[in-house]
Coordinates of C-alpha atoms in Angstrom, one line a residue:
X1 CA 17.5 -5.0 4.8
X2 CA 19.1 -2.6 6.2
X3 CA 18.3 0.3 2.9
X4 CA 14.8 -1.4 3.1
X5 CA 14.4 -0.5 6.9
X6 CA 15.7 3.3 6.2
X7 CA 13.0 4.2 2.6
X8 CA 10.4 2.8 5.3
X9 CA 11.6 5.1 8.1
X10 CA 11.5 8.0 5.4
X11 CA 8.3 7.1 4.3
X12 CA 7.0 7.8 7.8
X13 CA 6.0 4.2 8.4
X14 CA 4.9 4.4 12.2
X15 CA 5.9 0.2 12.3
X16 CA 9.0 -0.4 9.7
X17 CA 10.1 -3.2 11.4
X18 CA 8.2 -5.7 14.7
X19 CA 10.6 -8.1 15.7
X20 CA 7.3 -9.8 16.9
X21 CA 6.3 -10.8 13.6
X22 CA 10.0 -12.2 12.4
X23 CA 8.7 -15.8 12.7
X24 CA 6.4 -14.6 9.8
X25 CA 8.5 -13.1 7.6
X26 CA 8.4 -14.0 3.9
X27 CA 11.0 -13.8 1.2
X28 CA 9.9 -11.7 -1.8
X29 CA 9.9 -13.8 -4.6
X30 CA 12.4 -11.6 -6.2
X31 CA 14.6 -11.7 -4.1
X32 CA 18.4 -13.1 -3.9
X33 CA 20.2 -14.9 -1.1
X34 CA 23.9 -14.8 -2.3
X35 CA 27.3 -15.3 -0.4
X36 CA 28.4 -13.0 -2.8
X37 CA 31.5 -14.3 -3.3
X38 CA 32.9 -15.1 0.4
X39 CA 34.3 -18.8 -0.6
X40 CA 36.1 -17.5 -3.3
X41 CA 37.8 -14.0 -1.3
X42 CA 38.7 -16.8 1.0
X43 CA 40.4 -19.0 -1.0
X44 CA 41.6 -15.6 -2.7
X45 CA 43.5 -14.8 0.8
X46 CA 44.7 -17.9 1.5
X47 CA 46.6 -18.3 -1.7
X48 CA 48.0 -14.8 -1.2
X49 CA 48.9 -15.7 2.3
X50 CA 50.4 -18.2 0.8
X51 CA 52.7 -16.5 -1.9
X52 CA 53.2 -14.2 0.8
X53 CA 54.8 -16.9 3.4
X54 CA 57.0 -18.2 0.4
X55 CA 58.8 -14.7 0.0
X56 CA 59.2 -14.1 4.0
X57 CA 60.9 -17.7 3.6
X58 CA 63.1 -16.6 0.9
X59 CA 64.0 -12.9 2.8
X60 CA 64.6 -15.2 5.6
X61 CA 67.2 -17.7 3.7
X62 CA 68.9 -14.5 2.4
X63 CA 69.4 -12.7 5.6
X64 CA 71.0 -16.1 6.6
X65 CA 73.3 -16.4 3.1
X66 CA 76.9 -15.2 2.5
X67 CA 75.3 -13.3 -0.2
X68 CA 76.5 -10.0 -1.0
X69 CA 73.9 -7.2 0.5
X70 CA 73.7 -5.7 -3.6
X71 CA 72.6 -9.2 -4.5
X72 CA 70.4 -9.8 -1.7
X73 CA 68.7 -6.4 -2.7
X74 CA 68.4 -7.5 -6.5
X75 CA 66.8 -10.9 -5.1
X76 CA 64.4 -9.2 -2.9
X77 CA 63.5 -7.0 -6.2
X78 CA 62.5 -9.8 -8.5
X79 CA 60.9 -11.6 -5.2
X80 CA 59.1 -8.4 -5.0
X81 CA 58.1 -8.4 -8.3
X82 CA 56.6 -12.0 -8.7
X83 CA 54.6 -11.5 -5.7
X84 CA 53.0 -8.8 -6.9
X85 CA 52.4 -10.2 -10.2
X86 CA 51.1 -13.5 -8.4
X87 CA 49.2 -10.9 -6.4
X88 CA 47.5 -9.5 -9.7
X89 CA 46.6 -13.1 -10.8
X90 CA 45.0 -13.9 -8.1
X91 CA 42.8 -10.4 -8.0
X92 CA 41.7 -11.4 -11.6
X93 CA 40.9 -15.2 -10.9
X94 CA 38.7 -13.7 -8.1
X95 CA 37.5 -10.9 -10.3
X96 CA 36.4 -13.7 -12.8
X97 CA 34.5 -15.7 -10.6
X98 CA 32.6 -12.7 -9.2
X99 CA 31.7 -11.9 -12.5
X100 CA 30.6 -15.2 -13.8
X101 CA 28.6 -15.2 -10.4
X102 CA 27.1 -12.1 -11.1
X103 CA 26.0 -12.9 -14.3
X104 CA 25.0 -16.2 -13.7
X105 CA 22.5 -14.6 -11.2
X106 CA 21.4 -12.1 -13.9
X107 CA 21.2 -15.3 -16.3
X108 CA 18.7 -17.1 -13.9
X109 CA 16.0 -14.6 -13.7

């Protein structure tokens, strides 16, 4: 809307836009209405906030262990590790999605 509302201001339309006449509006018949993806980059974030919480648990049980600090550090490393990897996983399940969405649209018209 917004792009649509700035070529008519370029255009020199005198009357882009009446809020008098939004009761009338009309969809073009091409056009899309799309979420574009918002479930999915939330259940995206929640899992992530998720993987997140279960490596603040486990910096929390170490600080709390008799572990050595070198081991603590080489824990933390691999936590590190698998939570950016599970971090990466997630990205591409959402990237998949998005794409199937994508050309599911393309598919429909």
């Amino acid at each position: 809307a917004y792009d649509e509302i700035k070529n008519r201001l370029k255009k020199g339309d005198k009357n882009p836009i009446s809020a008098s006449r939004f009761d009338v509006a009309k969809m073009d018949k091409d056009s899309e209405v799309t979420a574009d993806g918002y479930f999915e980059e939330a259940k995206a974030g929640l899992k992530k906030a998720r993987a997140a919480s279960k490596y603040t648990k486990l910096y929390e049980e170490l600080e709390e262990s008799e572990k050595s600090p070198e081991e603590i550090k080489r824990i933390l490393a691999k936590g590190n590790k698998d939570l950016k990897l599970e971090f990466g996983e997630i990205d591409k399940e959402l990237q998949d999605v998005v794409d199937e969405e994508r050309d599911a649209g393309k598919r429909a018209f």
